[in-house]
């Protein structure tokens, strides 16, 4: 079973420990809860559905678009934006907040350009 939200959260966290993330958000979410979200199931084996509040905290912790997390969790439909891969979203999530929407679009288009350029070499 695919756990798109969990995979995306795990990618955003990178090598940072679960405890470190929990500490960085002042314990508003426990490290075990974040782990459950990444796995998509609770320790009891039941499917876990994060609350919008938990997603808001994570969006701030990882500096990622809240609507993207809400979409991955199934709360909202993604807006009329092009579908982005998890890796593209990870790159986008780590770009400073002062980047305009137009600049962000240019960055994502450049990523696509490089991918296409490299695929033509193969």
PDB file of C-alpha atoms in Angstrom, residues 10-120:
ATOM      1  CA  UNK A  10      10.040  11.141   5.532  1.00  0.00           C
ATOM      2  CA  UNK A  11      11.745  12.807   2.566  1.00  0.00           C
ATOM      3  CA  UNK A  12      11.294  16.237   4.124  1.00  0.00           C
ATOM      4  CA  UNK A  13      12.753  15.054   7.427  1.00  0.00           C
ATOM      5  CA  UNK A  14      15.793  13.607   5.706  1.00  0.00           C
ATOM      6  CA  UNK A  15      18.416  12.497   8.200  1.00  0.00           C
ATOM      7  CA  UNK A  16      16.997  14.543  11.051  1.00  0.00           C
ATOM      8  CA  UNK A  17      15.819  12.317  13.896  1.00  0.00           C
ATOM      9  CA  UNK A  18      12.164  12.070  14.845  1.00  0.00           C
ATOM     10  CA  UNK A  19      13.024  13.266  18.347  1.00  0.00           C
ATOM     11  CA  UNK A  20      14.804  16.306  16.936  1.00  0.00           C
ATOM     12  CA  UNK A  21      11.765  17.252  14.863  1.00  0.00           C
ATOM     13  CA  UNK A  22       9.522  16.862  17.914  1.00  0.00           C
ATOM     14  CA  UNK A  23      11.855  19.017  19.995  1.00  0.00           C
ATOM     15  CA  UNK A  24      12.073  21.635  17.239  1.00  0.00           C
ATOM     16  CA  UNK A  25       8.282  22.019  17.294  1.00  0.00           C
ATOM     17  CA  UNK A  26       8.292  22.273  21.093  1.00  0.00           C
ATOM     18  CA  UNK A  27       6.776  18.830  21.532  1.00  0.00           C
ATOM     19  CA  UNK A  28       3.470  19.810  19.913  1.00  0.00           C
ATOM     20  CA  UNK A  29       3.697  16.443  18.128  1.00  0.00           C
ATOM     21  CA  UNK A  30       5.498  13.499  19.696  1.00  0.00           C
ATOM     22  CA  UNK A  31       8.251  11.698  17.855  1.00  0.00           C
ATOM     23  CA  UNK A  32       6.177   8.509  17.950  1.00  0.00           C
ATOM     24  CA  UNK A  33       3.181  10.278  16.361  1.00  0.00           C
ATOM     25  CA  UNK A  34       5.411  11.663  13.587  1.00  0.00           C
ATOM     26  CA  UNK A  35       6.754   8.134  13.060  1.00  0.00           C
ATOM     27  CA  UNK A  36       3.187   6.809  12.821  1.00  0.00           C
ATOM     28  CA  UNK A  37       2.377   9.468  10.219  1.00  0.00           C
ATOM     29  CA  UNK A  38       5.400   8.464   8.168  1.00  0.00           C
ATOM     30  CA  UNK A  39       4.378   4.795   8.313  1.00  0.00           C
ATOM     31  CA  UNK A  40       0.704   5.553   7.700  1.00  0.00           C
ATOM     32  CA  UNK A  41      -0.388   3.345  10.586  1.00  0.00           C
ATOM     33  CA  UNK A  42      -0.497   3.604  14.336  1.00  0.00           C
ATOM     34  CA  UNK A  43       1.465   1.303  16.629  1.00  0.00           C
ATOM     35  CA  UNK A  44      -1.752  -0.744  16.911  1.00  0.00           C
ATOM     36  CA  UNK A  45      -1.794  -1.240  13.135  1.00  0.00           C
ATOM     37  CA  UNK A  46      -4.742   1.034  12.369  1.00  0.00           C
ATOM     38  CA  UNK A  47      -4.610   3.547   9.534  1.00  0.00           C
ATOM     39  CA  UNK A  48      -3.698   6.943  10.895  1.00  0.00           C
ATOM     40  CA  UNK A  49      -5.362  10.099   9.613  1.00  0.00           C
ATOM     41  CA  UNK A  50      -3.525  13.238  10.728  1.00  0.00           C
ATOM     42  CA  UNK A  51      -5.559  16.190  11.891  1.00  0.00           C
ATOM     43  CA  UNK A  52      -5.390  19.457   9.962  1.00  0.00           C
ATOM     44  CA  UNK A  53      -3.742  20.959  13.058  1.00  0.00           C
ATOM     45  CA  UNK A  54      -0.980  18.337  12.979  1.00  0.00           C
ATOM     46  CA  UNK A  55      -0.440  19.017   9.282  1.00  0.00           C
ATOM     47  CA  UNK A  56      -0.207  22.745   9.992  1.00  0.00           C
ATOM     48  CA  UNK A  57       2.486  22.134  12.602  1.00  0.00           C
ATOM     49  CA  UNK A  58       4.405  19.911  10.179  1.00  0.00           C
ATOM     50  CA  UNK A  59       4.075  22.423   7.344  1.00  0.00           C
ATOM     51  CA  UNK A  60       5.709  25.023   9.571  1.00  0.00           C
ATOM     52  CA  UNK A  61       8.354  22.602  10.864  1.00  0.00           C
ATOM     53  CA  UNK A  62       9.399  21.549   7.364  1.00  0.00           C
ATOM     54  CA  UNK A  63       8.691  24.875   5.681  1.00  0.00           C
ATOM     55  CA  UNK A  64       6.376  23.211   3.179  1.00  0.00           C
ATOM     56  CA  UNK A  65       3.056  24.326   1.716  1.00  0.00           C
ATOM     57  CA  UNK A  66       0.179  23.479   4.077  1.00  0.00           C
ATOM     58  CA  UNK A  67      -2.209  22.895   1.169  1.00  0.00           C
ATOM     59  CA  UNK A  68       0.181  20.274  -0.228  1.00  0.00           C
ATOM     60  CA  UNK A  69       0.058  18.330   3.036  1.00  0.00           C
ATOM     61  CA  UNK A  70      -3.723  18.738   3.229  1.00  0.00           C
ATOM     62  CA  UNK A  71      -3.972  17.393  -0.318  1.00  0.00           C
ATOM     63  CA  UNK A  72      -1.698  14.419   0.364  1.00  0.00           C
ATOM     64  CA  UNK A  73      -3.776  13.630   3.464  1.00  0.00           C
ATOM     65  CA  UNK A  74      -6.944  13.687   1.348  1.00  0.00           C
ATOM     66  CA  UNK A  75      -8.575  16.737   2.922  1.00  0.00           C
ATOM     67  CA  UNK A  76      -8.537  18.898  -0.198  1.00  0.00           C
ATOM     68  CA  UNK A  77      -8.097  18.561  -3.936  1.00  0.00           C
ATOM     69  CA  UNK A  78      -4.839  19.949  -5.222  1.00  0.00           C
ATOM     70  CA  UNK A  79      -5.322  23.306  -6.833  1.00  0.00           C
ATOM     71  CA  UNK A  80      -4.835  23.814 -10.534  1.00  0.00           C
ATOM     72  CA  UNK A  81      -1.094  23.431 -10.190  1.00  0.00           C
ATOM     73  CA  UNK A  82       0.958  20.977 -12.185  1.00  0.00           C
ATOM     74  CA  UNK A  83       1.527  17.635 -10.526  1.00  0.00           C
ATOM     75  CA  UNK A  84       4.895  17.620  -8.794  1.00  0.00           C
ATOM     76  CA  UNK A  85       6.922  14.619  -7.756  1.00  0.00           C
ATOM     77  CA  UNK A  86       7.888  14.143  -4.125  1.00  0.00           C
ATOM     78  CA  UNK A  87      11.484  15.027  -4.979  1.00  0.00           C
ATOM     79  CA  UNK A  88      10.405  18.265  -6.668  1.00  0.00           C
ATOM     80  CA  UNK A  89       8.262  19.143  -3.658  1.00  0.00           C
ATOM     81  CA  UNK A  90      11.190  18.401  -1.359  1.00  0.00           C
ATOM     82  CA  UNK A  91      13.407  20.780  -3.332  1.00  0.00           C
ATOM     83  CA  UNK A  92      10.667  23.403  -3.362  1.00  0.00           C
ATOM     84  CA  UNK A  93      10.120  22.997   0.380  1.00  0.00           C
ATOM     85  CA  UNK A  94      13.728  23.873   1.121  1.00  0.00           C
ATOM     86  CA  UNK A  95      13.751  27.141  -0.812  1.00  0.00           C
ATOM     87  CA  UNK A  96      13.510  30.357   1.201  1.00  0.00           C
ATOM     88  CA  UNK A  97      10.083  31.873   1.903  1.00  0.00           C
ATOM     89  CA  UNK A  98      10.991  35.081   0.084  1.00  0.00           C
ATOM     90  CA  UNK A  99      10.790  33.355  -3.319  1.00  0.00           C
ATOM     91  CA  UNK A 100       7.803  34.584  -5.313  1.00  0.00           C
ATOM     92  CA  UNK A 101       5.336  32.187  -6.937  1.00  0.00           C
ATOM     93  CA  UNK A 102       6.760  33.150 -10.319  1.00  0.00           C
ATOM     94  CA  UNK A 103      10.313  32.428  -9.181  1.00  0.00           C
ATOM     95  CA  UNK A 104       9.204  29.096  -7.711  1.00  0.00           C
ATOM     96  CA  UNK A 105       7.580  28.178 -11.027  1.00  0.00           C
ATOM     97  CA  UNK A 106      10.840  29.083 -12.810  1.00  0.00           C
ATOM     98  CA  UNK A 107      12.823  26.867 -10.423  1.00  0.00           C
ATOM     99  CA  UNK A 108      10.482  23.920 -10.973  1.00  0.00           C
ATOM    100  CA  UNK A 109      10.565  24.467 -14.731  1.00  0.00           C
ATOM    101  CA  UNK A 110      14.360  24.457 -14.592  1.00  0.00           C
ATOM    102  CA  UNK A 111      14.286  21.132 -12.728  1.00  0.00           C
ATOM    103  CA  UNK A 112      12.085  19.712 -15.503  1.00  0.00           C
ATOM    104  CA  UNK A 113      14.450  21.146 -18.129  1.00  0.00           C
ATOM    105  CA  UNK A 114      17.480  19.481 -16.529  1.00  0.00           C
ATOM    106  CA  UNK A 115      15.630  16.172 -16.220  1.00  0.00           C
ATOM    107  CA  UNK A 116      14.652  16.279 -19.909  1.00  0.00           C
ATOM    108  CA  UNK A 117      18.158  17.304 -20.952  1.00  0.00           C
ATOM    109  CA  UNK A 118      19.664  14.410 -19.003  1.00  0.00           C
ATOM    110  CA  UNK A 119      17.128  11.892 -20.341  1.00  0.00           C
ATOM    111  CA  UNK A 120      18.084  12.831 -23.926  1.00  0.00           C
TER     112      UNK A 120
END
